[in-house]
Short mmCIF file of C-alpha atoms in Angstrom, two decimals:
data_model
loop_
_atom_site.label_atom_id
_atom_site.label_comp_id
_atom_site.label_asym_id
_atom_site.label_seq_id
_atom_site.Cartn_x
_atom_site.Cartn_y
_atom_site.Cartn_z
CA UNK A 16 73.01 51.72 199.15
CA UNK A 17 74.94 54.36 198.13
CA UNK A 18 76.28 57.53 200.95
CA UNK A 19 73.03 59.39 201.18
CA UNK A 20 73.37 62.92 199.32
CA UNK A 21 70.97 64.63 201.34
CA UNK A 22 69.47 63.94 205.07
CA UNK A 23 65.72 62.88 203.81
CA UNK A 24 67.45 59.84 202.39
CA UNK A 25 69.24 58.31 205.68
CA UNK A 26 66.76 56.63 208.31
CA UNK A 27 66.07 57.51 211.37
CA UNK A 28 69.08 56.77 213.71
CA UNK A 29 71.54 56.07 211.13
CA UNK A 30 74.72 58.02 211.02
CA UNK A 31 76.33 57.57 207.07
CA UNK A 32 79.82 58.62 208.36
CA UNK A 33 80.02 55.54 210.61
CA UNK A 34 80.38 51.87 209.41
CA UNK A 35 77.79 49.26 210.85
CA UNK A 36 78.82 45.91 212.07
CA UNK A 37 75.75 44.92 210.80
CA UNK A 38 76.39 46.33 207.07
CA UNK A 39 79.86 45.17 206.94
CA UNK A 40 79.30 41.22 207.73
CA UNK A 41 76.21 41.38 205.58
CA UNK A 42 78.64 43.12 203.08
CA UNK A 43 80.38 40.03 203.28
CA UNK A 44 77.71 38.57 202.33
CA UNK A 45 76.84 39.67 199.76
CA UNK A 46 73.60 42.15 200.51
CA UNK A 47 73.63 45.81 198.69
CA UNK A 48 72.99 48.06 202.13
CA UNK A 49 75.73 49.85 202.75
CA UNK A 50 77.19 53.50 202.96
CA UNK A 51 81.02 54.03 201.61
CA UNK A 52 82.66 53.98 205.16
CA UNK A 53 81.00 50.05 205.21
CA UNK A 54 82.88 49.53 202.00
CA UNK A 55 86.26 51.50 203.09
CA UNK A 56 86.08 48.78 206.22
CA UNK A 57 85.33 45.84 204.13
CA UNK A 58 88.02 46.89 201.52
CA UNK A 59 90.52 47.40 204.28
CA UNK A 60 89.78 43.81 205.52
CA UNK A 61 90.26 42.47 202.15
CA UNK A 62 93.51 43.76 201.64
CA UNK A 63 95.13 42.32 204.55
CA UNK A 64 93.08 39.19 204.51
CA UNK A 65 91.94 38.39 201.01
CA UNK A 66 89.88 35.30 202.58
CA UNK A 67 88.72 37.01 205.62
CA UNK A 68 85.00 36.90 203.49
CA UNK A 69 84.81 33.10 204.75
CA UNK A 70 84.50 34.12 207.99
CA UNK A 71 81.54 35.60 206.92
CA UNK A 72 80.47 32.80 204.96
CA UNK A 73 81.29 30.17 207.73
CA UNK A 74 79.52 32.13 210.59
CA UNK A 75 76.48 32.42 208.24
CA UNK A 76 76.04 28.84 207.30
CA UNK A 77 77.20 27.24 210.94
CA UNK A 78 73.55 29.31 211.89
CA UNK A 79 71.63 27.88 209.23
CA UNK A 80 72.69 24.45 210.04
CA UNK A 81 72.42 24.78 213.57
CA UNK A 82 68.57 26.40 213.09
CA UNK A 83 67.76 23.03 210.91
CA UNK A 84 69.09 20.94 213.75
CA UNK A 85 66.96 22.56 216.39
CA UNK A 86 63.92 23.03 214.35
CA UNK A 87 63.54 19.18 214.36
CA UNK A 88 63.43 19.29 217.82
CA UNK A 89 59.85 19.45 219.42
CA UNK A 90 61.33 23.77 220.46
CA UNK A 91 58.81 26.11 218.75
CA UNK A 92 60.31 29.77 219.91
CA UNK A 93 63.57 31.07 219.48
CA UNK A 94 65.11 34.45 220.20
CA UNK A 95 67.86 35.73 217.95
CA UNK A 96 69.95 38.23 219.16
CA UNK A 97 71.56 40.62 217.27
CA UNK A 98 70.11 39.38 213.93
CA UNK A 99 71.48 41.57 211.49
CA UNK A 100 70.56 42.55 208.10
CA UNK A 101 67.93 40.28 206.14
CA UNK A 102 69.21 38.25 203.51
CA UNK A 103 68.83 34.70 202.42
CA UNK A 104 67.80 32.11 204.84
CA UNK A 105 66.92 34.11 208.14
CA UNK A 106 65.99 32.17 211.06
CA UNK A 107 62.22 31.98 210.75
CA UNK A 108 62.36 31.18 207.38
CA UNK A 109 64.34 27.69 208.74
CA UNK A 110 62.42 27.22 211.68
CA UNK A 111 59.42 27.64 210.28
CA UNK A 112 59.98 25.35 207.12
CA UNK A 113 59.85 22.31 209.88
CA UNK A 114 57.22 23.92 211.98
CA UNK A 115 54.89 26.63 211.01
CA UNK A 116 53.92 27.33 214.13
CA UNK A 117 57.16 28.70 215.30
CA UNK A 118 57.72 31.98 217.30
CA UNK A 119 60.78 33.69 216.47
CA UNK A 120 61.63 37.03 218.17
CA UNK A 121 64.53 38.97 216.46
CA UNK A 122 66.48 41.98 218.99
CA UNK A 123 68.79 44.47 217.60
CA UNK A 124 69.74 48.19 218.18
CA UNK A 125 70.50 49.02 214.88
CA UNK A 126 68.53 51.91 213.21
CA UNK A 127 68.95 50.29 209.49
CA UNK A 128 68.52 46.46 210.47
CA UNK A 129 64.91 46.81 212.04
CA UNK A 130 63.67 49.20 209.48
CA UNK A 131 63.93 46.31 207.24
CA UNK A 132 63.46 43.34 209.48
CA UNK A 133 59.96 45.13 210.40
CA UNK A 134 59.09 45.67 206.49
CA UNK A 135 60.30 41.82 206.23
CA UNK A 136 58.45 40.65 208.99
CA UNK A 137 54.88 42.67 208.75
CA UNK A 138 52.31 39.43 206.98
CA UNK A 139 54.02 37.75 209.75
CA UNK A 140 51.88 37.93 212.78
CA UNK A 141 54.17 34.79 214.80
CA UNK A 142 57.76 37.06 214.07
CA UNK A 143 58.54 40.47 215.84
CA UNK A 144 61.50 42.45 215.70
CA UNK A 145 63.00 44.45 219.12
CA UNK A 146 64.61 46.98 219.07
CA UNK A 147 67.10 46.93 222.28
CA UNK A 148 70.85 46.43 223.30
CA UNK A 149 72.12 42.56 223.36
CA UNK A 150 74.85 43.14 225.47
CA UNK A 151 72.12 45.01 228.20
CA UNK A 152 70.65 41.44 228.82
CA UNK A 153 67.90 43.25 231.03
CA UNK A 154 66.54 45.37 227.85
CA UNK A 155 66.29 41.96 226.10
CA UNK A 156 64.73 39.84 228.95
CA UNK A 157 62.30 42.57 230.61
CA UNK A 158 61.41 43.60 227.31
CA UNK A 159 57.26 43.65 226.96
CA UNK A 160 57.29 42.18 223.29
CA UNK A 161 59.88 39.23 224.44
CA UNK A 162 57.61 38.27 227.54
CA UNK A 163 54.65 38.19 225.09
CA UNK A 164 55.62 36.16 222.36
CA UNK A 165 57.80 33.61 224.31
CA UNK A 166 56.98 31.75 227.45
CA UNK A 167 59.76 31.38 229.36
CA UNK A 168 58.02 28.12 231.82
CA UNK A 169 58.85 26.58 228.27
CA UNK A 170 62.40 25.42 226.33
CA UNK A 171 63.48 27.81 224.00
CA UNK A 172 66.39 28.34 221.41
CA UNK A 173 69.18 31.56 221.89
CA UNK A 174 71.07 32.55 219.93
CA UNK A 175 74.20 34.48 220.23
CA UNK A 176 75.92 33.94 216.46
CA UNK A 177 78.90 36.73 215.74
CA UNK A 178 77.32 38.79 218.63
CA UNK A 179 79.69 38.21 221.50
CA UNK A 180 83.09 39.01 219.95
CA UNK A 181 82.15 42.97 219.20
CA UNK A 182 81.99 43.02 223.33
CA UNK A 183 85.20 44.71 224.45
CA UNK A 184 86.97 44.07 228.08
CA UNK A 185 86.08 40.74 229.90
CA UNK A 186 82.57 40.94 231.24
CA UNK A 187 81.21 39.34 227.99
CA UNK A 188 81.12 35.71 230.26
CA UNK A 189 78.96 37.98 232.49
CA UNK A 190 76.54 38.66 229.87
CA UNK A 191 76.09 35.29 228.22
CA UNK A 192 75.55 33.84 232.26
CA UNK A 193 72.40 36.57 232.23
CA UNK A 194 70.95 34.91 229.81
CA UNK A 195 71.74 31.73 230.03
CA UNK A 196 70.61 31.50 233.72
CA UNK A 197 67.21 33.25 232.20
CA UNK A 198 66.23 30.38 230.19
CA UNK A 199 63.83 27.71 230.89
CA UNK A 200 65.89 24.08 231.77
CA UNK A 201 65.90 21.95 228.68
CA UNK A 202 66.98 25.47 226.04
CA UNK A 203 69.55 25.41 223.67
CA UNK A 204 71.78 28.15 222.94
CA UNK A 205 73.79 28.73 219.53
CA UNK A 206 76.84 30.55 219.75
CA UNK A 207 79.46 31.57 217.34
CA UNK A 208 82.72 34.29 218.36
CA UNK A 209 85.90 35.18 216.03
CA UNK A 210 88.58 32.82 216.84
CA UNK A 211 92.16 32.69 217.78
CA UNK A 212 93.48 29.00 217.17
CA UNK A 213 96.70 29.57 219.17
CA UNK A 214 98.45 28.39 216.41
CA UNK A 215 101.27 30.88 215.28
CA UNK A 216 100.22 31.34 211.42
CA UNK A 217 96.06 31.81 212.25
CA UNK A 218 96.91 33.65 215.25
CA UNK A 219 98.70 36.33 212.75
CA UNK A 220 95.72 36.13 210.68
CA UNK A 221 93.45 36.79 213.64
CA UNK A 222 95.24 39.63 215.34
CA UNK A 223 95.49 41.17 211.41
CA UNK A 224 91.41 41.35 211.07
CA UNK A 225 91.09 42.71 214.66
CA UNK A 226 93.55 45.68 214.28
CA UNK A 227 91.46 46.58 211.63
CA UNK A 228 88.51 46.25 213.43
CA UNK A 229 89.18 47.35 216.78
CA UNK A 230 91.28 50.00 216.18
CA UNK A 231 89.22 51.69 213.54
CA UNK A 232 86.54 53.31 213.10
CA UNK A 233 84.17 49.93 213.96
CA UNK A 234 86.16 50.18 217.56
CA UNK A 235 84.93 46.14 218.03
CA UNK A 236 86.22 42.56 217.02
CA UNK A 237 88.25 40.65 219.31
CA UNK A 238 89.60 37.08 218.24
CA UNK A 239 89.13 35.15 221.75
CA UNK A 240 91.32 31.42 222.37
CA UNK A 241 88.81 28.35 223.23
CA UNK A 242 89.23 28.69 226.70
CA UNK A 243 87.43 32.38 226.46
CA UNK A 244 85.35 31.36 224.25
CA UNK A 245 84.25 28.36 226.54
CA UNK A 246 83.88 30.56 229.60
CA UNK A 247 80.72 32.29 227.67
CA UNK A 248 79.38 28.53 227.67
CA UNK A 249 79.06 28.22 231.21
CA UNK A 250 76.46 26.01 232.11
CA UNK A 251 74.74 24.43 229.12
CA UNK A 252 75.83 21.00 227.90
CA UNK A 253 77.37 21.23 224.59
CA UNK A 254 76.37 18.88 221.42
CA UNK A 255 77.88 16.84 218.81
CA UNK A 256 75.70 16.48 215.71
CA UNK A 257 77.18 13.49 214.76
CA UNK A 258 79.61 11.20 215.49
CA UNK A 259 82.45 13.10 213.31
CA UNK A 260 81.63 16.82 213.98
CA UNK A 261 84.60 16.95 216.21
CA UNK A 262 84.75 18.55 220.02
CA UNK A 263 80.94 20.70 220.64
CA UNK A 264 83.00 23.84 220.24
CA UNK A 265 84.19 23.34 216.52
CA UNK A 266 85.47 25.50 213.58
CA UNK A 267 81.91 26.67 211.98
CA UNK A 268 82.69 24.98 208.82
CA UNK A 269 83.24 21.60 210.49
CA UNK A 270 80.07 22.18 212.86
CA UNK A 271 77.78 19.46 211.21
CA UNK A 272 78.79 19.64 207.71
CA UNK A 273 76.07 19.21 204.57
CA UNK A 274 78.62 16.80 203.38
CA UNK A 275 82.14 16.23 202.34
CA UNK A 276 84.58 19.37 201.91
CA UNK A 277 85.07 19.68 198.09
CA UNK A 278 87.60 22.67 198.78
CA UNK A 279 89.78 22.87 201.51
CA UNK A 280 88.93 25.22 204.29
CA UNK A 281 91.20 28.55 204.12
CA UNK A 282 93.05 30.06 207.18
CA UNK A 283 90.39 32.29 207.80
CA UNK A 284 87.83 30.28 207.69
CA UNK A 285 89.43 28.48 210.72
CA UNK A 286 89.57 31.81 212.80
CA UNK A 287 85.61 31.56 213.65
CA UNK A 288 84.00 28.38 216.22
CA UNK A 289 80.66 28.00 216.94
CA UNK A 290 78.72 25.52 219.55
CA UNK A 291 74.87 24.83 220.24
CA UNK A 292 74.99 23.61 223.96
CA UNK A 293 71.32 22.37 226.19
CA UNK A 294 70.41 23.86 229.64
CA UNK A 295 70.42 20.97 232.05
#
């Protein structure tokens, strides 16, 4: 999507001038909607990290993996938190390939995201799109279309995948215990957050992408060691998929793998974890 030429064309909400974490990452990705200050962001991140797209790429199929692992599970509702753009593979479309019958409830805030996860999701009477802020758990968990379509006296599935890092200061542990402490004992969560490895050469490649990120005009990004990463995980139980998928909080790409690596796994693609942990 090309910078609007006159008002009529930008939705509701929107503001062209500003880039969209959402746009960017699904920029990444490959998808179309975006204004030219998503590209300027995206080309910026390029040029200082040419691989910095499999990032992208590993956050995106660490949640596609992890909603295949769950959906064999006897869990039939899930609530996805700051879903992002549409493209390929969204989390009902997984979920539902095992079990029909499964409730998915997507939240986000931004204007361009639920215009088309509502055109997306309108033949599909057991998905629903919310508009409201993920890092205000309150909005999320009082919210009238969340209580309705999932019953929280039953497990469920969160997730939290590439939502947590664009929280600035320290309360993000704060947020993820809010939620955590509102689900129903036997939940899973899925949780991915940029990473810093604490090793010299990824560190540099880290702290590279979130200067960009931070201190432009996105103003959000921060690459956060294990141990802050693991204080978000406070209280669930985390999982290994197999018997070689490593520690339960695990570079994406390693997080129960489709199969052997066939390429090896760039820098970047090392800077970004993710974890699915149970509720006790």
């Amino acid at each position: 999507m090309a910078t609007p030429t006159s008002p009529s064309q930008v939705p509701v909400g929107v503001d062209p001038t500003r880039p969209s974490i959402a746009r960017v990452y699904g920029g990444f990705l490959g998808g179309k909607d975006l204004y030219e200050v998503d590209r300027q962001v995206m080309v910026k991140i390029s040029e200082a990290v040419p691989e910095a797209v499999d990032i992208a790429r590993g956050n995106r199929g660490f949640l596609n993996r992890a909603c295949r692992f769950l959906a064999q599970t006897k869990i039939d509702q899930f609530l996805d938190c700051g879903s992002g753009l549409p493209t390929a593979e969204n989390t009902h479309q997984i979920v539902q390939r095992f079990n029909d019958e499964a409730r998915v409830v997507y939240v986000d805030n931004d204007p361009v995201v639920l215009a088309h996860g509502r055109a997306l999701l309108e033949e599909n009477f057991l998905v629903h799109m919310v508009d409201a802020d993920i890092f205000q758990p309150s909005q999320v968990l009082q919210n009238e279309v969340v209580r309705t379509n999932l019953d929280f006296t039953r497990p469920m599935v969160m997730l939290q995948v590439g939502t947590m890092h664009h929280v600035e200061g320290d309360h993000a542990p704060e947020i993820m215990r809010e939620y955590i402490d509102a689900l129903p004992s036997g939940s899973y969560v899925v949780f991915s957050h940029f990473f810093d490895p604490e090793v010299p050469e990824l560190t540099e490649i880290a702290r590279r992408i979130e200067g960009i990120l931070v201190n432009g005009p996105m103003g959000a990004g921060r690459f956060r060691t294990r141990a802050e990463c693991l204080a978000m995980l406070d209280g669930i139980e985390l999982i290994k998929p197999n018997a070689t998928s490593g520690p339960g909080l695990a570079v994406c790409d390693e997080w129960w793998p489709d199969g052997p690596r066939l390429t090896p796994l760039s820098k970047a693609g090392r800077c970004i974890v993710g974890a699915v942990g149970r509720k006790p």
